[in-house]
mmCIF file of N, CA and C in Angstrom:
data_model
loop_
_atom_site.group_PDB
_atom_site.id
_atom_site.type_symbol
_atom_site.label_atom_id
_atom_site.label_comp_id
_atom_site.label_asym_id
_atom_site.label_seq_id
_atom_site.Cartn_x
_atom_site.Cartn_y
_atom_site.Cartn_z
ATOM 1 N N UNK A 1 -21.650 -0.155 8.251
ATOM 2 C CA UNK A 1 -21.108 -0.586 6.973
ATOM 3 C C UNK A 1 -21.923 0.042 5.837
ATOM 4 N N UNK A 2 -21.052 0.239 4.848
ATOM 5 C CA UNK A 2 -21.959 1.034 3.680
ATOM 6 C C UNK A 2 -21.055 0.615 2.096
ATOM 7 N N UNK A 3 -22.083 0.270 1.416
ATOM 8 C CA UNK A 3 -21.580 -0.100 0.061
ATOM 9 C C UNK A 3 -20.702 1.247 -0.592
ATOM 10 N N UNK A 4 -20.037 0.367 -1.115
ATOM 11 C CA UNK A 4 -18.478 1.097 -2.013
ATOM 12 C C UNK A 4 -18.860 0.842 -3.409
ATOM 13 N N UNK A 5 -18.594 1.952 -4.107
ATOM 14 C CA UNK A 5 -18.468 2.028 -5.959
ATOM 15 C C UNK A 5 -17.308 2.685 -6.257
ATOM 16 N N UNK A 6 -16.625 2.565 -7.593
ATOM 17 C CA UNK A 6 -15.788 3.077 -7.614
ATOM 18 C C UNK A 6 -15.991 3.263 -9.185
ATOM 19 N N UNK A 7 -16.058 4.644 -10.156
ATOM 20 C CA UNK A 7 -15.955 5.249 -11.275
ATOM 21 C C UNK A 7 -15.513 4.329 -11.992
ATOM 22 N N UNK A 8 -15.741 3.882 -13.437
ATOM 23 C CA UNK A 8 -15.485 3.248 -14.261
ATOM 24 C C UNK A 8 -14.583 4.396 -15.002
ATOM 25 N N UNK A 9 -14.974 6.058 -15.012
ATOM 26 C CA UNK A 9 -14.908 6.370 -15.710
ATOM 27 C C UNK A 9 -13.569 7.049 -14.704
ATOM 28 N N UNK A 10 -12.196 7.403 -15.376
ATOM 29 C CA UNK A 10 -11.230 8.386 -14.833
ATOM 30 C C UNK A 10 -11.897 9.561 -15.480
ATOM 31 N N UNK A 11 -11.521 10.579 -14.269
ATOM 32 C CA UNK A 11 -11.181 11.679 -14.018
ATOM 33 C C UNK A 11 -9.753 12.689 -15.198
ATOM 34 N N UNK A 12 -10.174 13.353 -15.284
ATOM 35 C CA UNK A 12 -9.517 13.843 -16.521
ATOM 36 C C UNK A 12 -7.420 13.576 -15.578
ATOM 37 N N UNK A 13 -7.391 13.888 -14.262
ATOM 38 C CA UNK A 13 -6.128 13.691 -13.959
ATOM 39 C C UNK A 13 -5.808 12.004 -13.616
ATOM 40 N N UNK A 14 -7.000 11.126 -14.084
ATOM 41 C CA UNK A 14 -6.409 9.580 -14.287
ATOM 42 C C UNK A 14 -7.440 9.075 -12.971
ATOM 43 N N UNK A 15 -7.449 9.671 -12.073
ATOM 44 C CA UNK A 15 -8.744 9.316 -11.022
ATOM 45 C C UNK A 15 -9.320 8.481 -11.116
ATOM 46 N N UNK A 16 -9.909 7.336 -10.340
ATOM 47 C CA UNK A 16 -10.937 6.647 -10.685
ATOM 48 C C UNK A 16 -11.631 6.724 -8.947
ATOM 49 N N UNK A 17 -12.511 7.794 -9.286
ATOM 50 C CA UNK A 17 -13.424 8.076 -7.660
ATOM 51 C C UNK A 17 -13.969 7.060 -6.765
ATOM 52 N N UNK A 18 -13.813 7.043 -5.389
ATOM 53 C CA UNK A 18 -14.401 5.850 -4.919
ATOM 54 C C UNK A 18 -15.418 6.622 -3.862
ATOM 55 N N UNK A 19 -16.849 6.100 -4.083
ATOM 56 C CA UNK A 19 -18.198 6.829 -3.550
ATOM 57 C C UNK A 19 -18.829 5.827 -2.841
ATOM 58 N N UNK A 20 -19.593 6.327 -1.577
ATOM 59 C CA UNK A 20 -20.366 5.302 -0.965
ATOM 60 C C UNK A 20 -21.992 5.433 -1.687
ATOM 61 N N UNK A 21 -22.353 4.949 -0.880
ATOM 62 C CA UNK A 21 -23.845 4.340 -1.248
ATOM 63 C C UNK A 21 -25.072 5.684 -1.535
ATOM 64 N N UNK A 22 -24.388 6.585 -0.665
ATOM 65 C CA UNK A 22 -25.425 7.823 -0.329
ATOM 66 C C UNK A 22 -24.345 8.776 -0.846
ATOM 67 N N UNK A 23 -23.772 9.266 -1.740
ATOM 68 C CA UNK A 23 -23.384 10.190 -2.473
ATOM 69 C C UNK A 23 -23.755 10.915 -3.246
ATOM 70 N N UNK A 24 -24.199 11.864 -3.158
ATOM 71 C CA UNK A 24 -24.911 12.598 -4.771
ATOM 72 C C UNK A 24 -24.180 12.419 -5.922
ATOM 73 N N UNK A 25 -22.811 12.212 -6.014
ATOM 74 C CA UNK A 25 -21.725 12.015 -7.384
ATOM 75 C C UNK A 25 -22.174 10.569 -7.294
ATOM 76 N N UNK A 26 -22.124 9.803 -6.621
ATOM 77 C CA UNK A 26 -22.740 8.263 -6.919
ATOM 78 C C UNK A 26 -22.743 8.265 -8.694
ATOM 79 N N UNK A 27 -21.571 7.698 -9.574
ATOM 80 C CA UNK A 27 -21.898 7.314 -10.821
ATOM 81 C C UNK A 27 -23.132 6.541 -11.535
ATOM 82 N N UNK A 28 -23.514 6.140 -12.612
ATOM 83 C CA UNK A 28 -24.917 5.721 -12.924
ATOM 84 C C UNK A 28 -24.754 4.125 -12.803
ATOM 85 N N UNK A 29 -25.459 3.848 -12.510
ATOM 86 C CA UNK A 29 -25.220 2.291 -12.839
ATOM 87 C C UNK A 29 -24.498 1.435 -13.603
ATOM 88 N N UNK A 30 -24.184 2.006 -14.917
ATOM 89 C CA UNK A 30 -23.568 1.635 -15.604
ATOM 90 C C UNK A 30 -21.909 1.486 -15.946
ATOM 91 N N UNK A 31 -21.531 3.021 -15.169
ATOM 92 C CA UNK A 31 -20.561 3.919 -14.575
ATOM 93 C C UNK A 31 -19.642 3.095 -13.593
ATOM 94 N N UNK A 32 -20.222 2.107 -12.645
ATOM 95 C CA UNK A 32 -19.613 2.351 -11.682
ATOM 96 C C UNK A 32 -19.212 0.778 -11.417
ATOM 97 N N UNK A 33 -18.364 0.143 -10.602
ATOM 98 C CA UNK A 33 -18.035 -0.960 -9.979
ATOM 99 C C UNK A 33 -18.324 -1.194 -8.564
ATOM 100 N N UNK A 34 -19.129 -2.144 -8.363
ATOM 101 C CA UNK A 34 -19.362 -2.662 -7.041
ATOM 102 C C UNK A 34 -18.260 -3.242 -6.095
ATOM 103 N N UNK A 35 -18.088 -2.258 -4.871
ATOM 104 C CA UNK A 35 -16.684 -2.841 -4.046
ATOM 105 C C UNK A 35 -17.453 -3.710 -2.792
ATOM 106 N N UNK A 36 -18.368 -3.661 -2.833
ATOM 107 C CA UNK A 36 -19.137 -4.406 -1.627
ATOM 108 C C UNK A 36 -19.131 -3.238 -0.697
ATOM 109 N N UNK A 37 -19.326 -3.900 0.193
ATOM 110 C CA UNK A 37 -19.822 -3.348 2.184
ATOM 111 C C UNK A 37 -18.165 -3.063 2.575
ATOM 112 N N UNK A 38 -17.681 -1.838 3.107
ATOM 113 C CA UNK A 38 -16.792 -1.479 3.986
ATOM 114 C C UNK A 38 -17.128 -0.501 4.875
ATOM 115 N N UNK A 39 -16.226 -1.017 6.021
ATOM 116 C CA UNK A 39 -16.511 -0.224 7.453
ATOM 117 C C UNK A 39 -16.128 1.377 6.899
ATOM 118 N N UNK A 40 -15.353 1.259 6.202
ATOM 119 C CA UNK A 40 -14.440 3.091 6.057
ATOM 120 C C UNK A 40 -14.199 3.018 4.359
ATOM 121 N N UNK A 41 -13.567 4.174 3.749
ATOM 122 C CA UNK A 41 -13.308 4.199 3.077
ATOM 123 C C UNK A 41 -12.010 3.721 2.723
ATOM 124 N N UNK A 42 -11.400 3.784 3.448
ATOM 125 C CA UNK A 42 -9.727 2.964 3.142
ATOM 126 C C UNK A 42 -9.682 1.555 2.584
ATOM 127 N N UNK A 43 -10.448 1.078 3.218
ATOM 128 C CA UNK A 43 -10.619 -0.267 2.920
ATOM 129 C C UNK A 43 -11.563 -0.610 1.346
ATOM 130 N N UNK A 44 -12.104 0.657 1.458
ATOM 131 C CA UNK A 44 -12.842 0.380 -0.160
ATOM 132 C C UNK A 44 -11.554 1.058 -1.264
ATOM 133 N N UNK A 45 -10.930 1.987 -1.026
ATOM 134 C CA UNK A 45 -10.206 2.188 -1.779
ATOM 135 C C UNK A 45 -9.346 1.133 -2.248
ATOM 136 N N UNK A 46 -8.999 0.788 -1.060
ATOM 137 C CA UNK A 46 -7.691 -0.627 -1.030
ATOM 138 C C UNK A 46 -8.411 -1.544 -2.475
ATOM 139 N N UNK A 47 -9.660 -1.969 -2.266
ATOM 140 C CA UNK A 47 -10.374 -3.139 -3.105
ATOM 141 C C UNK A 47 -10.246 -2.188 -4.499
ATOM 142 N N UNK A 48 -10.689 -1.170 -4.413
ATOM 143 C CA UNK A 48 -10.829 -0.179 -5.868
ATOM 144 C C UNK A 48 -9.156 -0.472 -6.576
ATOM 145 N N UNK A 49 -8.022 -0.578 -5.551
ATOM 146 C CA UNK A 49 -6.584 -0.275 -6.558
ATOM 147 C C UNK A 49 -6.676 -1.604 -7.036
ATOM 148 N N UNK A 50 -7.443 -2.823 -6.619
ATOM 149 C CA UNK A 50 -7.440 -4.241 -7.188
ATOM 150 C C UNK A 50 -7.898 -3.790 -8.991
ATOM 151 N N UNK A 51 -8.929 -3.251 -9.141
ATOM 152 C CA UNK A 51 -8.611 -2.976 -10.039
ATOM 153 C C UNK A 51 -8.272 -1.268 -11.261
ATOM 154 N N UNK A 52 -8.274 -0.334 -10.712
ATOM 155 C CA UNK A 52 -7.803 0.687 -11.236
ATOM 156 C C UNK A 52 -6.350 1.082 -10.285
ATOM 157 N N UNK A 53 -5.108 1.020 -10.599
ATOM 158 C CA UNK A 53 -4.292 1.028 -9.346
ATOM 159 C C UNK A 53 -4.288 2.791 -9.291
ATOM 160 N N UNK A 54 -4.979 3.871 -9.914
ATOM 161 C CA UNK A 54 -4.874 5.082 -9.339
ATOM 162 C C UNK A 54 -6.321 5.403 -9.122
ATOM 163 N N UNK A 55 -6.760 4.917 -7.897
ATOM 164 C CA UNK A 55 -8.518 5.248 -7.075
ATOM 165 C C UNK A 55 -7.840 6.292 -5.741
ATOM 166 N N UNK A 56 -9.156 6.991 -5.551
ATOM 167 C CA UNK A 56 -8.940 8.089 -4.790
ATOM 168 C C UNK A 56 -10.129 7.880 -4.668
ATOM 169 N N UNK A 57 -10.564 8.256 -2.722
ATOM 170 C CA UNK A 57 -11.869 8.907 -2.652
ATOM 171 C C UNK A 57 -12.225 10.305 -2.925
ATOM 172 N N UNK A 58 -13.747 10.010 -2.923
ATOM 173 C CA UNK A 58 -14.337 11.102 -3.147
ATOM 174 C C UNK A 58 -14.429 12.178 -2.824
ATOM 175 N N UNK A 59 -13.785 13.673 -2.633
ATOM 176 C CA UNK A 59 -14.053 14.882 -1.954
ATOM 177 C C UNK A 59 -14.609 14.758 -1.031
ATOM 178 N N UNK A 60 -15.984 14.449 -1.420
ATOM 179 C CA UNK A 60 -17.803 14.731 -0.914
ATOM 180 C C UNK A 60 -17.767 13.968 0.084
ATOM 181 N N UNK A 61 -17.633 12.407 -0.557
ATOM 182 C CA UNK A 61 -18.404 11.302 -0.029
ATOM 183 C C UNK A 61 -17.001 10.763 1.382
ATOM 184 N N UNK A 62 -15.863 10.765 0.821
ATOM 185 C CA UNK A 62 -14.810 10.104 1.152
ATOM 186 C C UNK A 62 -13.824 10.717 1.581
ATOM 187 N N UNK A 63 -13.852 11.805 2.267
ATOM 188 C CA UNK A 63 -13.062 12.944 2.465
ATOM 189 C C UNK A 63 -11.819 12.676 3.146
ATOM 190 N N UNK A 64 -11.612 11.692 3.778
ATOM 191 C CA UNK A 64 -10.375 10.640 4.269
ATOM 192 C C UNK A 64 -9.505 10.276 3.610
ATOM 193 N N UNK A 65 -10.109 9.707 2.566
ATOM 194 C CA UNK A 65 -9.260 8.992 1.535
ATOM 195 C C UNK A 65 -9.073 9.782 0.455
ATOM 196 N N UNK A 66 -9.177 11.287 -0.407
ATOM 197 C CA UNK A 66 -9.394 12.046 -1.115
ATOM 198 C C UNK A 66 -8.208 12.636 -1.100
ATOM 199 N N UNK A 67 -7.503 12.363 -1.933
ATOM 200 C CA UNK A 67 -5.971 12.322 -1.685
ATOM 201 C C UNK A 67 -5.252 13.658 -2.927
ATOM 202 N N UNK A 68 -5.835 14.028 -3.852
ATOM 203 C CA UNK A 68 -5.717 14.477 -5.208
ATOM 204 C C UNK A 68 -6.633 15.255 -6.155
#
């Protein structure tokens, strides 16, 4: 299990990135929303559309869910 964040900030195409714990894009603290502990990324995305309904993982971090 590994903690989920997800960009406060969109992405110029509306994005709102969803990164695990060990990401180098990892947003700043300030940046980012805490999704808790998920087994995969799907499941953190899922929590991320609770609140941005257009989240995508990360290239890097999330390459599963990296849809766009």
């Amino acid at each position: 299990m590994k903690n989920y964040y997800v960009n406060k900030n969109a992405q110029a195409n509306g994005d709102h990135e969803v990164h695990d714990e060990d990401c180098k894009y990892l947003p700043t603290y300030g940046n980012r929303k805490d999704l808790g502990e998920h087994s995969n990324c799907k499941s953190a995305v899922t929590e991320a559309k609770k609140t941005y309904s257009k989240s995508n993982g990360c290239k890097t971090c999330s390459p599963d869910c990296h849809t766009t």
